[in-house]
Amino acid sequence: MGSANETEHTFYDAAILSEAKTKRDVISFLAKDLFEKGYVNEDYCKATLEREDNYPTGLATKPIGIAVPHSNPENVLKEAIVVAIIPKAVKFAEMGNNASLIDVGIVFMLALKGENNHLNYLKNIVNYFKQQENVLSFHALRSKTQMKSILLQDILKVQQ
């Protein structure tokens, strides 16, 4: 099926976090899930929480913010990206501005090995969510299958 590309072995998943009340809840739940599936090591959760405190990843997309928490590559065993919808938005600090809090309703947990990968994915995510209607329609989804399909085809544009 064509030439191999770097996304071929990446695991993609989707979650709906109805119970999440804080960014810590969101990151802990997603990191625990990735750890249990063997994609990240036991330090990933703590490292991602610390990184988020020091280098926040909240993006003030309208009308609902998104966040892209991730850890350093040494905590990643196998690459994975999980998108989560948080029906009742939680506070994340804004990227580049710790003092500014954003109501985040969509989170992309990135477990990637190379810094360039983060930047490529981030660019695709930001481009997709520049459109308010994309933010609204994605945040309204309650089907993990649909979320994953949009993640792969429309946001990340992964060839399958």
PDB file of C-alpha atoms in Angstrom, residues 43-129:
ATOM      1  CA  ASP A  43       6.679   8.388  34.241  1.00  0.00           C
ATOM      2  CA  TYR A  44       4.574   9.695  31.352  1.00  0.00           C
ATOM      3  CA  CYS A  45       1.649  10.948  33.460  1.00  0.00           C
ATOM      4  CA  LYS A  46       3.772  12.826  36.009  1.00  0.00           C
ATOM      5  CA  ALA A  47       6.050  14.210  33.278  1.00  0.00           C
ATOM      6  CA  THR A  48       3.075  15.381  31.196  1.00  0.00           C
ATOM      7  CA  LEU A  49       1.447  17.100  34.185  1.00  0.00           C
ATOM      8  CA  GLU A  50       4.747  18.845  35.038  1.00  0.00           C
ATOM      9  CA  ARG A  51       5.292  19.863  31.433  1.00  0.00           C
ATOM     10  CA  GLU A  52       1.754  21.247  31.232  1.00  0.00           C
ATOM     11  CA  ASP A  53       2.381  23.351  34.364  1.00  0.00           C
ATOM     12  CA  ASN A  54       5.626  24.770  32.955  1.00  0.00           C
ATOM     13  CA  TYR A  55       4.759  24.925  29.246  1.00  0.00           C
ATOM     14  CA  PRO A  56       0.978  25.077  28.948  1.00  0.00           C
ATOM     15  CA  THR A  57      -0.654  23.844  25.755  1.00  0.00           C
ATOM     16  CA  GLY A  58      -4.084  25.508  25.838  1.00  0.00           C
ATOM     17  CA  LEU A  59      -5.122  27.145  22.567  1.00  0.00           C
ATOM     18  CA  ALA A  60      -7.848  29.792  22.621  1.00  0.00           C
ATOM     19  CA  THR A  61      -9.866  28.458  19.704  1.00  0.00           C
ATOM     20  CA  LYS A  62     -13.409  29.788  19.507  1.00  0.00           C
ATOM     21  CA  PRO A  63     -15.861  29.167  21.013  1.00  0.00           C
ATOM     22  CA  ILE A  64     -14.227  26.283  22.928  1.00  0.00           C
ATOM     23  CA  GLY A  65     -10.514  25.950  23.654  1.00  0.00           C
ATOM     24  CA  ILE A  66      -8.340  22.961  22.825  1.00  0.00           C
ATOM     25  CA  ALA A  67      -5.202  21.661  24.533  1.00  0.00           C
ATOM     26  CA  VAL A  68      -2.367  19.434  23.327  1.00  0.00           C
ATOM     27  CA  PRO A  69      -0.616  17.983  26.402  1.00  0.00           C
ATOM     28  CA  HIS A  70       2.423  15.776  25.834  1.00  0.00           C
ATOM     29  CA  SER A  71       5.576  14.520  27.510  1.00  0.00           C
ATOM     30  CA  ASN A  72       9.191  14.169  26.488  1.00  0.00           C
ATOM     31  CA  PRO A  73       9.967  11.402  23.965  1.00  0.00           C
ATOM     32  CA  GLU A  74      11.850   9.248  26.498  1.00  0.00           C
ATOM     33  CA  ASN A  75       8.504   8.480  28.203  1.00  0.00           C
ATOM     34  CA  VAL A  76       6.978   7.158  24.969  1.00  0.00           C
ATOM     35  CA  LEU A  77       7.310   3.444  24.204  1.00  0.00           C
ATOM     36  CA  LYS A  78       5.119   3.379  21.079  1.00  0.00           C
ATOM     37  CA  GLU A  79       3.568   6.408  19.410  1.00  0.00           C
ATOM     38  CA  ALA A  80      -0.055   7.241  20.135  1.00  0.00           C
ATOM     39  CA  ILE A  81      -2.501  10.113  19.756  1.00  0.00           C
ATOM     40  CA  VAL A  82      -5.725  10.226  21.724  1.00  0.00           C
ATOM     41  CA  VAL A  83      -8.406  12.844  21.186  1.00  0.00           C
ATOM     42  CA  ALA A  84     -10.811  13.486  24.029  1.00  0.00           C
ATOM     43  CA  ILE A  85     -13.972  15.528  24.269  1.00  0.00           C
ATOM     44  CA  ILE A  86     -14.750  17.087  27.630  1.00  0.00           C
ATOM     45  CA  PRO A  87     -18.483  17.963  27.588  1.00  0.00           C
ATOM     46  CA  LYS A  88     -18.097  20.339  30.557  1.00  0.00           C
ATOM     47  CA  ALA A  89     -14.960  22.329  29.727  1.00  0.00           C
ATOM     48  CA  VAL A  90     -12.013  22.399  32.156  1.00  0.00           C
ATOM     49  CA  LYS A  91      -9.376  25.110  32.670  1.00  0.00           C
ATOM     50  CA  PHE A  92      -6.006  24.847  30.961  1.00  0.00           C
ATOM     51  CA  ALA A  93      -3.409  27.622  30.919  1.00  0.00           C
ATOM     52  CA  GLU A  94      -2.846  29.233  27.528  1.00  0.00           C
ATOM     53  CA  MET A  95       0.217  28.293  25.481  1.00  0.00           C
ATOM     54  CA  GLY A  96       2.867  30.941  26.073  1.00  0.00           C
ATOM     55  CA  ASN A  97       0.840  32.661  28.815  1.00  0.00           C
ATOM     56  CA  ASN A  98       0.515  30.803  32.143  1.00  0.00           C
ATOM     57  CA  ALA A  99      -1.596  33.616  33.608  1.00  0.00           C
ATOM     58  CA  SER A 100      -4.365  33.210  31.037  1.00  0.00           C
ATOM     59  CA  LEU A 101      -6.821  30.349  31.596  1.00  0.00           C
ATOM     60  CA  ILE A 102      -8.883  28.850  28.788  1.00  0.00           C
ATOM     61  CA  ASP A 103     -12.030  26.723  28.951  1.00  0.00           C
ATOM     62  CA  VAL A 104     -10.910  23.597  27.094  1.00  0.00           C
ATOM     63  CA  GLY A 105     -13.390  21.103  25.683  1.00  0.00           C
ATOM     64  CA  ILE A 106     -11.180  19.155  23.249  1.00  0.00           C
ATOM     65  CA  VAL A 107      -7.820  17.601  24.181  1.00  0.00           C
ATOM     66  CA  PHE A 108      -5.228  15.878  22.023  1.00  0.00           C
ATOM     67  CA  MET A 109      -2.853  13.770  24.113  1.00  0.00           C
ATOM     68  CA  LEU A 110       0.307  13.287  22.066  1.00  0.00           C
ATOM     69  CA  ALA A 111       2.698  10.444  22.847  1.00  0.00           C
ATOM     70  CA  LEU A 112       5.284  10.942  20.114  1.00  0.00           C
ATOM     71  CA  LYS A 113       8.997  10.259  19.817  1.00  0.00           C
ATOM     72  CA  GLY A 114      10.253  13.225  17.786  1.00  0.00           C
ATOM     73  CA  GLU A 115       9.775  16.946  18.433  1.00  0.00           C
ATOM     74  CA  ASN A 116       9.105  17.491  14.720  1.00  0.00           C
ATOM     75  CA  ASN A 117       6.190  15.098  14.928  1.00  0.00           C
ATOM     76  CA  HIS A 118       4.620  17.268  17.619  1.00  0.00           C
ATOM     77  CA  LEU A 119       4.978  20.344  15.438  1.00  0.00           C
ATOM     78  CA  ASN A 120       3.488  18.659  12.364  1.00  0.00           C
ATOM     79  CA  TYR A 121       0.499  17.353  14.297  1.00  0.00           C
ATOM     80  CA  LEU A 122       0.051  20.660  16.100  1.00  0.00           C
ATOM     81  CA  LYS A 123      -0.033  22.511  12.776  1.00  0.00           C
ATOM     82  CA  ASN A 124      -2.763  20.200  11.458  1.00  0.00           C
ATOM     83  CA  ILE A 125      -4.789  20.471  14.665  1.00  0.00           C
ATOM     84  CA  VAL A 126      -4.568  24.289  14.733  1.00  0.00           C
ATOM     85  CA  ASN A 127      -5.468  24.569  11.039  1.00  0.00           C
ATOM     86  CA  TYR A 128      -8.546  22.386  11.459  1.00  0.00           C
ATOM     87  CA  PHE A 129      -9.811  24.193  14.551  1.00  0.00           C
TER      88      PHE A 129
END
